[in-house]
Amino acid sequence: MIEVKNIYKNFGSNSVLRGVSCEIRDGECVSIIGPSGSGKSTLLRCMNLLEEPTWGEVWMGGKLLTPVDPYLHPDVIRASRTFRALSGSMEEADAIRKIKAEDLLREKRAAEGKDYLAVMKRIYEENHQDIDVSRQKMGMVFQHFNIFPHLSVTENITLAPVLLGKMTKEEASERADELLARVGLSDKKDTKPNMLSGGQKQRLAIVRALAMEPEVMLFDEPTSALDPEMVGEVLEVIRDLVKGGMTSVIVTHEMGFAREVSDRVLFVDGGVIAEEGAPSELFDHPQNPRAAEFLSKVLR
Amino acid sequence: MTDFISKVIELFSTGKYMSSMWQGLLVTLEISVAASVIGLLLGTLAALAMISKKGGWMKIPKAVAKIYITVIRGTPMALQLFIMMFVIFAIRGFPEILTAILAFGINSGAYVAENIRAGILSVDIGQTEAGRALGLNSSTTMIRIVIPQAVKNVIPALGNELIALIKETSIVSMIGMYDLTMAAKVVGSGNNMASYVVPMSVAALFYLAMVYLLTFGIKKLEKRLRSGDRS
């Protein structure tokens, strides 16, 4: 479904992600945990390009969302002038390794020659899909809900499917009714969102994303901004979704929940995936010392 | 005091004085209304150019908008008016009221642009992200999600700008145009009123009435937009 290949993300001189690769398979629920500032939200936001990775590639459903990263394609490296200059004096594999390790391509793209640019362009054109199209298949739920305050509850749900021509207005509002019923908000359909509680807003945000009939849902700390008594109702909705087979990626601090619903857990620390595994493995027998330390603090 | 009041009554009851004042008022209104329309259009365009991300073809309009706003806000209105009148549109037969409208419209646009830009930036970035994450492109997100929320935040500042514009039009009297201020001066000088104080006071009253009405209208509009949030 989603494939993240060796992504780096720098904000100015601060490097938040430093070479992250992971794959989210169809129907799988993956939780991303880790200390704050570890890069877990950034990793999630890179999946739908709300943050554009500085280097590396993101693929979704076999389509490339980012620009081509030359280091991920031996064909591209082989077409470069740098490679040709090196390959006279060493083995091909060594030359490729050296170029990657010493970061020899990135400085001067055009200087690598016409062939190099042509291969990059070919790979891009064969695989690239417009991000707005890809995003229609990826629902996103934010920590701060980001409900549209100027629209009614129903309009929040129908706006995108109608504007994007996925449904007619009537179909969309019928679908909105169904979705609102599913999360217990039927009686709020005509109100303005600022009459809703945090938990209700987040449930609305989830069905707003579902209205686009996404293939995968990305949850960015969906309960972190909620009052404690409202966390349960939101987790309940997410739990139902996951049980229904929705491919999901959840960045969360709710360890109990992550353990319960996830097929796999990624522990992110210092901008890399420090450990990954089945929840029972990772929570009970963490191998990575940082993971062990983090879990001992949060699981008390 | 009684003398002042009787003079006021005389001014209001003398047809030629009043028609002079009305004529001036009309010119002031024409310039204000037309210039504010131009200002809003220009300002919106400049604001949109300013907030566009760097890179791509938008670099050019962005640079133009930056220069426009810097130059207009950095030079006096009176000088801009002189330049328009005596340099750029120094064409025989070109209607001076059009020149004035353009000068004020262009001037106002620079201030409006900054107000609108601030209004758009005041909308939480999360709103844009939510729109984009649903698959809406950047212009649809801007039009359907950000701008409707920005409007509310911009109205008070735009109101201030329109008020300033109405009053600032009085400097057209410096180039001899017959606006409300000029009318007051003419009525005050060439008649038996014996002083400027009465026509000037009446002109002040007219300006005050215009500004008051505008303020009232803006308050109403603001209230309506805000009450929409809470229903």
Short mmCIF file of C-alpha atoms in Angstrom, two decimals:
data_model
loop_
_atom_site.label_atom_id
_atom_site.label_comp_id
_atom_site.label_asym_id
_atom_site.label_seq_id
_atom_site.Cartn_x
_atom_site.Cartn_y
_atom_site.Cartn_z
CA MET A 1 0.00 0.00 0.00
CA ILE A 2 2.51 2.60 1.20
CA GLU A 3 6.24 2.23 0.78
CA VAL A 4 8.67 4.66 2.32
CA LYS A 5 12.15 4.32 0.89
CA ASN A 6 15.11 5.77 2.74
CA ILE A 7 13.62 9.17 3.47
CA TYR A 8 15.42 12.06 5.05
CA LYS A 9 13.73 15.21 6.24
CA ASN A 10 15.61 18.35 7.20
CA PHE A 11 14.03 21.46 8.61
CA GLY A 12 16.80 23.92 8.00
CA SER A 13 19.86 22.46 9.71
CA ASN A 14 17.74 20.22 11.92
CA SER A 15 17.47 16.72 10.49
CA VAL A 16 14.30 15.10 11.78
CA LEU A 17 14.30 11.92 9.70
CA ARG A 18 17.58 10.27 8.87
CA GLY A 19 17.03 7.40 6.51
CA VAL A 20 13.69 5.78 7.23
CA SER A 21 12.32 2.88 5.22
CA CYS A 22 9.12 1.02 5.93
CA GLU A 23 6.21 -0.62 4.22
CA ILE A 24 2.54 -0.57 5.14
CA ARG A 25 0.81 -3.60 3.65
CA ASP A 26 -2.83 -3.87 2.59
CA GLY A 27 -5.18 -4.40 5.51
CA GLU A 28 -2.45 -3.92 8.05
CA CYS A 29 -2.58 -1.69 11.12
CA VAL A 30 0.77 -0.18 12.01
CA SER A 31 1.40 1.98 15.06
CA ILE A 32 4.29 4.38 15.27
CA ILE A 33 5.50 5.13 18.77
CA GLY A 34 8.47 6.97 20.18
CA PRO A 35 9.52 9.93 22.34
CA SER A 36 8.33 13.39 21.37
CA GLY A 37 10.58 15.01 18.81
CA SER A 38 11.66 11.61 17.54
CA GLY A 39 10.21 12.27 14.07
CA LYS A 40 7.20 9.96 14.20
CA SER A 41 4.66 12.60 13.18
CA THR A 42 6.99 13.82 10.46
CA LEU A 43 7.28 10.26 9.15
CA LEU A 44 3.48 9.98 8.98
CA ARG A 45 3.16 13.39 7.32
CA CYS A 46 5.74 12.37 4.75
CA MET A 47 3.49 9.50 3.73
CA ASN A 48 0.96 11.87 2.20
CA LEU A 49 3.52 14.56 1.49
CA LEU A 50 2.21 17.14 3.91
CA GLU A 51 5.93 17.21 4.55
CA GLU A 52 8.03 16.69 1.47
CA PRO A 53 10.97 14.43 2.21
CA THR A 54 14.31 16.09 1.54
CA TRP A 55 15.63 12.83 0.07
CA GLY A 56 14.15 9.42 -0.55
CA GLU A 57 10.93 8.26 -2.12
CA VAL A 58 7.38 7.59 -1.05
CA TRP A 59 5.26 5.14 -3.03
CA MET A 60 1.58 4.46 -2.67
CA GLY A 61 -0.31 1.74 -4.48
CA GLY A 62 2.65 1.24 -6.82
CA LYS A 63 2.81 4.92 -7.69
CA LEU A 64 5.65 7.31 -6.96
CA LEU A 65 4.56 10.41 -5.04
CA THR A 66 7.91 12.16 -4.60
CA PRO A 67 10.62 13.12 -7.09
CA VAL A 68 13.00 10.35 -8.09
CA ASP A 69 15.87 9.78 -5.65
CA PRO A 70 18.84 8.74 -7.79
CA TYR A 71 20.41 6.64 -5.03
CA LEU A 72 17.45 4.26 -5.03
CA HIS A 73 17.89 3.40 -8.71
CA PRO A 74 21.10 1.71 -9.84
CA ASP A 75 20.05 2.55 -13.44
CA VAL A 76 20.20 6.21 -12.64
CA ILE A 77 23.57 5.94 -10.91
CA ARG A 78 25.00 3.99 -13.85
CA ALA A 79 23.91 6.74 -16.23
CA SER A 80 25.80 9.41 -14.31
CA ARG A 81 29.13 10.92 -15.28
CA THR A 82 30.43 10.38 -11.77
CA PHE A 83 29.81 6.64 -12.14
CA ARG A 84 31.49 6.51 -15.52
CA ALA A 85 34.52 8.30 -14.17
CA LEU A 86 34.76 5.87 -11.25
CA SER A 87 33.94 2.65 -13.06
CA GLY A 88 37.16 2.80 -15.04
CA SER A 89 39.16 2.23 -11.89
CA MET A 90 36.92 -0.08 -9.84
CA GLU A 91 34.22 -2.73 -9.91
CA GLU A 92 30.74 -1.54 -10.83
CA ALA A 93 29.24 -2.56 -7.48
CA ASP A 94 32.02 -0.79 -5.61
CA ALA A 95 31.51 2.36 -7.64
CA ILE A 96 27.80 2.37 -6.85
CA ARG A 97 28.54 1.77 -3.18
CA LYS A 98 31.10 4.55 -3.11
CA ILE A 99 28.73 7.01 -4.79
CA LYS A 100 26.00 6.24 -2.29
CA ALA A 101 28.26 6.25 0.73
CA GLU A 102 30.04 9.46 -0.16
CA ASP A 103 26.96 11.20 -1.52
CA LEU A 104 28.66 12.05 -4.79
CA LEU A 105 25.61 12.75 -6.96
CA ARG A 106 23.53 15.18 -5.06
CA GLU A 107 25.48 18.36 -5.46
CA LYS A 108 25.19 18.95 -9.20
CA ARG A 109 22.34 17.27 -11.02
CA ALA A 110 22.82 18.82 -14.45
CA ALA A 111 26.53 18.10 -14.37
CA GLU A 112 25.78 14.37 -14.38
CA GLY A 113 24.91 14.58 -18.04
CA LYS A 114 21.98 14.13 -20.39
CA ASP A 115 21.67 10.35 -19.97
CA TYR A 116 21.42 10.68 -16.23
CA LEU A 117 18.62 13.24 -16.46
CA ALA A 118 16.86 11.18 -19.14
CA VAL A 119 16.78 8.04 -16.97
CA MET A 120 15.53 10.05 -14.01
CA LYS A 121 12.82 11.56 -16.19
CA ARG A 122 11.79 8.18 -17.58
CA ILE A 123 11.43 6.62 -14.14
CA TYR A 124 9.47 9.62 -12.97
CA GLU A 125 7.10 9.63 -15.91
CA GLU A 126 6.49 5.88 -15.74
CA ASN A 127 5.65 5.85 -12.05
CA HIS A 128 4.59 9.24 -10.87
CA GLN A 129 1.07 10.03 -9.76
CA ASP A 130 -0.19 13.50 -8.93
CA ILE A 131 -0.23 14.01 -5.19
CA ASP A 132 -3.79 15.38 -5.17
CA VAL A 133 -5.00 12.13 -6.75
CA SER A 134 -3.02 10.01 -4.29
CA ARG A 135 -4.27 11.97 -1.32
CA GLN A 136 -7.86 11.16 -2.24
CA LYS A 137 -7.01 7.57 -1.34
CA MET A 138 -5.30 8.46 1.94
CA GLY A 139 -7.49 9.74 4.75
CA MET A 140 -5.74 11.82 7.37
CA VAL A 141 -6.81 12.58 10.94
CA PHE A 142 -4.98 15.34 12.78
CA GLN A 143 -4.12 15.90 16.41
CA HIS A 144 -6.05 19.18 16.43
CA PHE A 145 -8.98 17.88 14.36
CA ASN A 146 -8.78 20.71 11.81
CA ILE A 147 -12.52 20.69 11.29
CA PHE A 148 -13.71 23.46 8.96
CA PRO A 149 -15.42 25.90 11.35
CA HIS A 150 -17.26 27.85 8.65
CA LEU A 151 -19.15 24.77 7.42
CA SER A 152 -21.87 22.71 9.07
CA VAL A 153 -21.13 19.20 10.30
CA THR A 154 -22.64 17.67 7.16
CA GLU A 155 -20.85 20.13 4.86
CA ASN A 156 -17.54 19.21 6.48
CA ILE A 157 -18.12 15.68 5.23
CA THR A 158 -19.60 16.42 1.82
CA LEU A 159 -17.25 19.22 0.74
CA ALA A 160 -14.39 17.16 -0.66
CA PRO A 161 -16.34 14.29 -2.31
CA VAL A 162 -18.61 16.77 -4.07
CA LEU A 163 -15.87 19.20 -5.16
CA LEU A 164 -13.77 16.32 -6.44
CA GLY A 165 -16.66 14.88 -8.42
CA LYS A 166 -16.73 11.62 -6.49
CA MET A 167 -20.39 11.96 -5.60
CA THR A 168 -23.34 14.22 -6.32
CA LYS A 169 -24.54 16.47 -3.54
CA GLU A 170 -27.42 14.12 -2.75
CA GLU A 171 -25.26 11.01 -2.68
CA ALA A 172 -22.73 12.76 -0.49
CA SER A 173 -25.27 13.93 2.06
CA GLU A 174 -26.81 10.46 2.18
CA ARG A 175 -23.35 9.06 2.79
CA ALA A 176 -22.76 11.74 5.43
CA ASP A 177 -25.93 10.65 7.24
CA GLU A 178 -24.74 7.04 7.27
CA LEU A 179 -21.30 7.99 8.51
CA LEU A 180 -22.62 10.32 11.20
CA ALA A 181 -24.96 7.58 12.41
CA ARG A 182 -22.00 5.23 12.61
CA VAL A 183 -20.16 7.54 15.01
CA GLY A 184 -23.24 8.64 16.94
CA LEU A 185 -23.43 12.20 15.62
CA SER A 186 -26.70 12.02 13.70
CA ASP A 187 -28.35 14.67 15.86
CA LYS A 188 -25.51 17.13 15.13
CA LYS A 189 -25.69 17.03 11.35
CA ASP A 190 -26.91 20.60 10.86
CA THR A 191 -24.96 22.30 13.64
CA LYS A 192 -21.75 24.25 13.33
CA PRO A 193 -18.66 22.37 14.53
CA ASN A 194 -17.80 24.75 17.35
CA MET A 195 -20.81 23.42 19.21
CA LEU A 196 -19.12 20.02 19.35
CA SER A 197 -16.87 18.66 22.07
CA GLY A 198 -13.31 17.62 21.26
CA GLY A 199 -14.25 13.97 21.04
CA GLN A 200 -17.16 14.75 18.74
CA LYS A 201 -14.91 16.91 16.54
CA GLN A 202 -12.40 14.12 16.22
CA ARG A 203 -15.11 11.60 15.35
CA LEU A 204 -16.36 14.04 12.73
CA ALA A 205 -12.80 14.41 11.40
CA ILE A 206 -12.57 10.63 11.04
CA VAL A 207 -15.79 10.32 9.05
CA ARG A 208 -14.86 13.37 6.97
CA ALA A 209 -11.82 11.40 5.84
CA LEU A 210 -13.86 8.23 5.38
CA ALA A 211 -16.31 10.01 3.07
CA MET A 212 -13.59 9.99 0.41
CA GLU A 213 -13.54 6.19 0.67
CA PRO A 214 -9.80 6.04 1.27
CA GLU A 215 -7.70 2.92 0.95
CA VAL A 216 -5.58 3.83 3.95
CA MET A 217 -6.06 6.01 7.01
CA LEU A 218 -3.29 8.02 8.64
CA PHE A 219 -3.85 9.05 12.25
CA ASP A 220 -1.53 11.72 13.65
CA GLU A 221 -1.86 11.51 17.45
CA PRO A 222 -5.65 11.45 17.21
CA THR A 223 -6.26 11.55 20.95
CA SER A 224 -3.41 13.74 22.21
CA ALA A 225 -5.45 16.94 22.26
CA LEU A 226 -8.51 15.39 23.91
CA ASP A 227 -9.72 15.59 27.48
CA PRO A 228 -9.13 12.19 29.11
CA GLU A 229 -12.81 11.29 29.26
CA MET A 230 -13.13 11.69 25.48
CA VAL A 231 -10.22 9.52 24.47
CA GLY A 232 -12.26 6.34 24.71
CA GLU A 233 -14.98 7.33 22.28
CA VAL A 234 -12.42 8.23 19.59
CA LEU A 235 -10.35 5.08 20.09
CA GLU A 236 -13.57 3.10 19.82
CA VAL A 237 -14.19 4.49 16.32
CA ILE A 238 -10.63 3.77 15.24
CA ARG A 239 -10.80 0.27 16.71
CA ASP A 240 -13.95 -0.48 14.69
CA LEU A 241 -12.29 0.78 11.54
CA VAL A 242 -9.22 -1.37 12.05
CA LYS A 243 -11.35 -4.41 12.82
CA GLY A 244 -13.25 -3.73 9.60
CA GLY A 245 -9.97 -4.22 7.75
CA MET A 246 -9.02 -0.60 7.04
CA THR A 247 -5.31 -0.22 6.38
CA SER A 248 -4.19 2.18 9.10
CA VAL A 249 -1.10 3.95 10.32
CA ILE A 250 -1.42 5.40 13.80
CA VAL A 251 1.03 7.72 15.51
CA THR A 252 0.06 7.50 19.14
CA HIS A 253 1.01 7.78 22.78
CA GLU A 254 -1.77 5.36 23.76
CA MET A 255 0.42 2.31 24.32
CA GLY A 256 -2.39 0.05 25.46
CA PHE A 257 -4.36 0.85 22.35
CA ALA A 258 -1.36 0.43 20.04
CA ARG A 259 -0.70 -2.94 21.56
CA GLU A 260 -4.31 -4.02 21.21
CA VAL A 261 -5.04 -3.02 17.60
CA SER A 262 -1.70 -3.08 15.79
CA ASP A 263 -0.32 -5.85 13.66
CA ARG A 264 3.06 -4.19 13.83
CA VAL A 265 4.65 -1.43 15.88
CA LEU A 266 7.47 0.87 14.78
CA PHE A 267 9.57 2.49 17.46
CA VAL A 268 11.04 5.70 16.10
CA ASP A 269 13.89 7.44 17.86
CA GLY A 270 16.32 10.10 16.70
CA GLY A 271 14.87 10.13 13.19
CA VAL A 272 15.26 6.42 12.47
CA ILE A 273 13.17 3.32 13.08
CA ALA A 274 15.10 1.94 16.04
CA GLU A 275 13.01 -1.17 16.35
CA GLU A 276 10.00 -2.75 14.75
CA GLY A 277 7.99 -5.85 15.41
CA ALA A 278 4.76 -7.43 16.56
CA PRO A 279 3.26 -5.55 19.51
CA SER A 280 3.75 -8.43 21.94
CA GLU A 281 7.43 -8.69 20.99
CA LEU A 282 8.18 -5.00 21.07
CA PHE A 283 6.26 -4.15 24.21
CA ASP A 284 7.32 -7.18 26.26
CA HIS A 285 10.80 -7.82 24.98
CA PRO A 286 12.24 -4.68 23.44
CA GLN A 287 15.69 -5.34 21.99
CA ASN A 288 16.73 -1.76 21.47
CA PRO A 289 17.94 -0.11 24.71
CA ARG A 290 16.26 3.21 23.84
CA ALA A 291 12.98 1.39 23.19
CA ALA A 292 13.30 -0.42 26.51
CA GLU A 293 13.97 2.83 28.32
CA PHE A 294 11.07 4.62 26.60
CA LEU A 295 8.63 1.80 27.29
CA SER A 296 9.69 1.49 30.91
CA LYS A 297 8.80 5.16 31.31
CA VAL A 298 5.45 5.14 29.54
CA LEU A 299 4.18 1.74 30.60
CA ARG A 300 4.51 2.37 34.31
CA MET B 1 -23.01 81.62 18.47
CA THR B 2 -26.38 82.75 17.12
CA ASP B 3 -24.46 84.32 14.30
CA PHE B 4 -22.83 80.97 13.52
CA ILE B 5 -26.18 79.17 13.54
CA SER B 6 -27.83 81.75 11.32
CA LYS B 7 -24.90 81.44 8.91
CA VAL B 8 -25.35 77.66 8.86
CA ILE B 9 -29.03 78.11 8.11
CA GLU B 10 -28.14 80.58 5.40
CA LEU B 11 -25.76 78.10 3.81
CA PHE B 12 -28.27 75.28 3.88
CA SER B 13 -31.06 77.46 2.51
CA THR B 14 -29.09 79.14 -0.25
CA GLY B 15 -29.42 77.08 -3.40
CA LYS B 16 -26.10 77.99 -5.04
CA TYR B 17 -24.09 77.25 -1.90
CA MET B 18 -25.78 73.94 -1.36
CA SER B 19 -25.46 72.85 -4.97
CA SER B 20 -21.73 73.59 -4.72
CA MET B 21 -21.47 71.47 -1.62
CA TRP B 22 -23.49 68.60 -3.14
CA GLN B 23 -21.39 68.72 -6.27
CA GLY B 24 -18.23 68.45 -4.16
CA LEU B 25 -19.71 65.63 -2.12
CA LEU B 26 -20.58 63.75 -5.29
CA VAL B 27 -17.00 63.98 -6.58
CA THR B 28 -15.66 62.77 -3.22
CA LEU B 29 -18.10 59.85 -3.28
CA GLU B 30 -17.29 58.94 -6.88
CA ILE B 31 -13.57 58.84 -6.22
CA SER B 32 -13.99 56.94 -2.93
CA VAL B 33 -16.33 54.26 -4.26
CA ALA B 34 -14.55 53.63 -7.56
CA ALA B 35 -11.11 53.72 -5.94
CA SER B 36 -12.13 51.28 -3.22
CA VAL B 37 -13.39 48.82 -5.84
CA ILE B 38 -10.09 49.07 -7.71
CA GLY B 39 -8.20 48.86 -4.42
CA LEU B 40 -10.01 45.69 -3.38
CA LEU B 41 -9.38 43.99 -6.71
CA LEU B 42 -5.74 45.02 -6.92
CA GLY B 43 -5.19 44.28 -3.25
CA THR B 44 -6.64 40.79 -3.50
CA LEU B 45 -4.49 39.96 -6.51
CA ALA B 46 -1.37 41.36 -4.88
CA ALA B 47 -2.11 39.48 -1.64
CA LEU B 48 -2.55 36.19 -3.49
CA ALA B 49 0.70 36.77 -5.36
CA MET B 50 2.45 37.55 -2.08
CA ILE B 51 1.36 34.39 -0.29
CA SER B 52 2.21 32.08 -3.18
CA LYS B 53 5.10 29.74 -2.50
CA LYS B 54 8.40 30.69 -4.02
CA GLY B 55 9.48 29.02 -7.17
CA GLY B 56 7.76 28.35 -10.44
CA TRP B 57 6.16 30.96 -12.64
CA MET B 58 4.52 32.67 -9.63
CA LYS B 59 7.93 34.17 -8.86
CA ILE B 60 7.26 37.02 -11.28
CA PRO B 61 3.85 38.22 -10.02
CA LYS B 62 5.20 37.86 -6.49
CA ALA B 63 8.15 40.11 -7.22
CA VAL B 64 5.87 42.63 -8.95
CA ALA B 65 3.49 42.64 -5.96
CA LYS B 66 6.38 43.16 -3.56
CA ILE B 67 7.69 46.14 -5.49
CA TYR B 68 4.18 47.57 -5.86
CA ILE B 69 3.44 47.37 -2.14
CA THR B 70 6.84 48.69 -1.10
CA VAL B 71 6.80 51.67 -3.46
CA ILE B 72 3.20 52.68 -2.82
CA ARG B 73 3.42 52.39 0.94
CA GLY B 74 6.78 54.10 0.99
CA THR B 75 5.82 57.30 -0.81
CA PRO B 76 3.31 60.03 0.08
CA MET B 77 -0.17 59.86 -1.39
CA ALA B 78 -0.02 63.50 -2.51
CA LEU B 79 3.14 62.83 -4.47
CA GLN B 80 1.59 59.76 -6.09
CA LEU B 81 -1.39 61.88 -7.09
CA PHE B 82 0.88 64.57 -8.60
CA ILE B 83 2.83 61.97 -10.53
CA MET B 84 -0.35 60.42 -11.92
CA MET B 85 -1.82 63.80 -12.78
CA PHE B 86 1.21 65.63 -14.16
CA VAL B 87 3.38 62.80 -15.49
CA ILE B 88 1.61 59.56 -16.30
CA PHE B 89 -1.78 60.90 -17.33
CA ALA B 90 -0.69 64.33 -18.43
CA ILE B 91 -2.68 63.77 -21.59
CA ARG B 92 -4.88 66.57 -22.83
CA GLY B 93 -8.53 65.73 -22.40
CA PHE B 94 -7.94 62.76 -20.09
CA PRO B 95 -10.65 63.17 -17.44
CA GLU B 96 -9.01 64.19 -14.19
CA ILE B 97 -11.55 62.30 -12.11
CA LEU B 98 -10.37 59.05 -13.77
CA THR B 99 -6.78 59.94 -12.95
CA ALA B 100 -7.76 60.57 -9.33
CA ILE B 101 -9.71 57.29 -9.15
CA LEU B 102 -6.73 55.36 -10.49
CA ALA B 103 -4.29 57.11 -8.16
CA PHE B 104 -6.37 56.37 -5.09
CA GLY B 105 -7.28 52.87 -6.24
CA ILE B 106 -3.65 51.95 -6.79
CA ASN B 107 -2.68 53.49 -3.46
CA SER B 108 -5.45 51.75 -1.57
CA GLY B 109 -4.64 48.41 -3.22
CA ALA B 110 -1.24 48.29 -1.56
CA TYR B 111 -2.73 48.67 1.90
CA VAL B 112 -5.60 46.30 1.14
CA ALA B 113 -3.07 43.71 -0.04
CA GLU B 114 -1.31 43.76 3.32
CA ASN B 115 -4.64 43.51 5.17
CA ILE B 116 -5.79 40.56 3.09
CA ARG B 117 -2.44 38.85 3.35
CA ALA B 118 -2.55 39.16 7.13
CA GLY B 119 -6.12 37.83 7.11
CA ILE B 120 -5.18 34.78 5.08
CA LEU B 121 -2.14 34.09 7.26
CA SER B 122 -4.35 34.35 10.35
CA VAL B 123 -6.22 31.19 9.30
CA ASP B 124 -4.66 28.18 11.02
CA ILE B 125 -2.30 26.23 8.75
CA GLY B 126 -4.14 23.08 9.87
CA GLN B 127 -7.11 24.20 7.78
CA THR B 128 -5.00 24.20 4.64
CA GLU B 129 -3.47 20.87 5.58
CA ALA B 130 -6.90 19.32 6.17
CA GLY B 131 -8.09 20.51 2.78
CA ARG B 132 -4.99 19.31 0.98
CA ALA B 133 -5.04 15.97 2.82
CA LEU B 134 -8.54 15.36 1.46
CA GLY B 135 -7.15 15.71 -2.04
CA LEU B 136 -8.26 19.27 -2.81
CA ASN B 137 -5.71 21.22 -4.80
CA SER B 138 -4.19 24.40 -3.43
CA SER B 139 -6.48 26.85 -5.20
CA THR B 140 -9.68 24.99 -4.25
CA THR B 141 -8.43 24.80 -0.67
CA MET B 142 -7.74 28.52 -0.74
CA ILE B 143 -11.13 29.43 -2.23
CA ARG B 144 -13.38 27.05 -0.31
CA ILE B 145 -11.62 26.76 3.03
CA VAL B 146 -9.13 29.51 3.75
CA ILE B 147 -10.66 32.63 2.18
CA PRO B 148 -14.15 32.21 3.71
CA GLN B 149 -12.47 32.15 7.12
CA ALA B 150 -10.06 34.96 6.29
CA VAL B 151 -12.85 37.33 5.22
CA LYS B 152 -14.09 37.64 8.79
CA ASN B 153 -10.65 38.54 10.05
CA VAL B 154 -10.06 41.05 7.28
CA ILE B 155 -13.30 43.05 7.52
CA PRO B 156 -12.26 45.36 10.40
CA ALA B 157 -8.93 46.22 8.78
CA LEU B 158 -10.59 46.78 5.41
CA GLY B 159 -13.09 49.07 7.12
CA ASN B 160 -10.23 51.17 8.47
CA GLU B 161 -8.69 51.32 5.04
CA LEU B 162 -11.95 52.51 3.43
CA ILE B 163 -12.37 55.19 6.09
CA ALA B 164 -8.84 56.40 5.51
CA LEU B 165 -9.49 56.40 1.77
CA ILE B 166 -12.61 58.58 2.01
CA LYS B 167 -10.81 61.19 4.04
CA GLU B 168 -7.64 61.06 2.03
CA THR B 169 -9.51 61.92 -1.18
CA SER B 170 -9.61 65.48 0.15
CA ILE B 171 -6.09 66.02 -1.17
CA VAL B 172 -7.47 66.16 -4.73
CA SER B 173 -8.32 69.74 -3.83
CA MET B 174 -4.54 70.35 -3.97
CA ILE B 175 -4.64 69.81 -7.71
CA GLY B 176 -7.73 71.95 -8.07
CA MET B 177 -10.36 69.24 -8.31
CA TYR B 178 -13.78 70.20 -7.07
CA ASP B 179 -14.38 67.72 -4.26
CA LEU B 180 -16.09 68.33 -0.92
CA THR B 181 -13.08 70.04 0.65
CA MET B 182 -12.59 72.28 -2.39
CA ALA B 183 -16.29 73.11 -2.40
CA ALA B 184 -16.08 74.23 1.21
CA LYS B 185 -13.11 76.42 0.38
CA VAL B 186 -14.86 77.98 -2.62
CA VAL B 187 -18.11 78.60 -0.78
CA GLY B 188 -16.17 80.06 2.11
CA SER B 189 -14.11 82.46 0.05
CA GLY B 190 -16.22 83.89 -2.70
CA ASN B 191 -19.32 84.97 -0.79
CA ASN B 192 -20.71 87.01 2.00
CA MET B 193 -20.28 84.31 4.62
CA ALA B 194 -17.30 86.33 5.76
CA SER B 195 -15.43 83.29 6.95
CA TYR B 196 -14.53 79.75 6.14
CA VAL B 197 -15.75 78.39 9.41
CA VAL B 198 -19.32 77.63 8.37
CA PRO B 199 -18.70 75.79 5.06
CA MET B 200 -15.70 74.01 6.54
CA SER B 201 -17.80 72.81 9.47
CA VAL B 202 -20.52 71.63 7.14
CA ALA B 203 -17.97 69.76 5.01
CA ALA B 204 -16.61 68.16 8.17
CA LEU B 205 -20.12 67.09 9.03
CA PHE B 206 -20.52 65.49 5.61
CA TYR B 207 -17.26 63.56 5.98
CA LEU B 208 -18.29 62.50 9.44
CA ALA B 209 -21.65 61.28 8.18
CA MET B 210 -20.03 59.22 5.41
CA VAL B 211 -17.55 57.64 7.79
CA TYR B 212 -20.22 57.01 10.37
CA LEU B 213 -22.46 55.25 7.84
CA LEU B 214 -19.57 53.15 6.62
CA THR B 215 -18.57 52.19 10.16
CA PHE B 216 -22.15 51.26 10.91
CA GLY B 217 -22.39 49.08 7.79
CA ILE B 218 -19.11 47.33 8.59
CA LYS B 219 -20.18 46.64 12.17
CA LYS B 220 -23.38 45.07 10.87
CA LEU B 221 -21.53 42.94 8.35
CA GLU B 222 -19.00 41.85 10.94
CA LYS B 223 -21.72 40.91 13.38
CA ARG B 224 -23.53 38.86 10.76
CA LEU B 225 -20.39 36.97 9.77
CA ARG B 226 -19.48 36.27 13.38
CA SER B 227 -22.95 35.18 14.45
CA GLY B 228 -22.80 32.58 11.68
CA ASP B 229 -20.11 30.86 13.72
CA ARG B 230 -22.19 30.30 16.75
CA SER B 231 -25.50 29.09 15.42
#
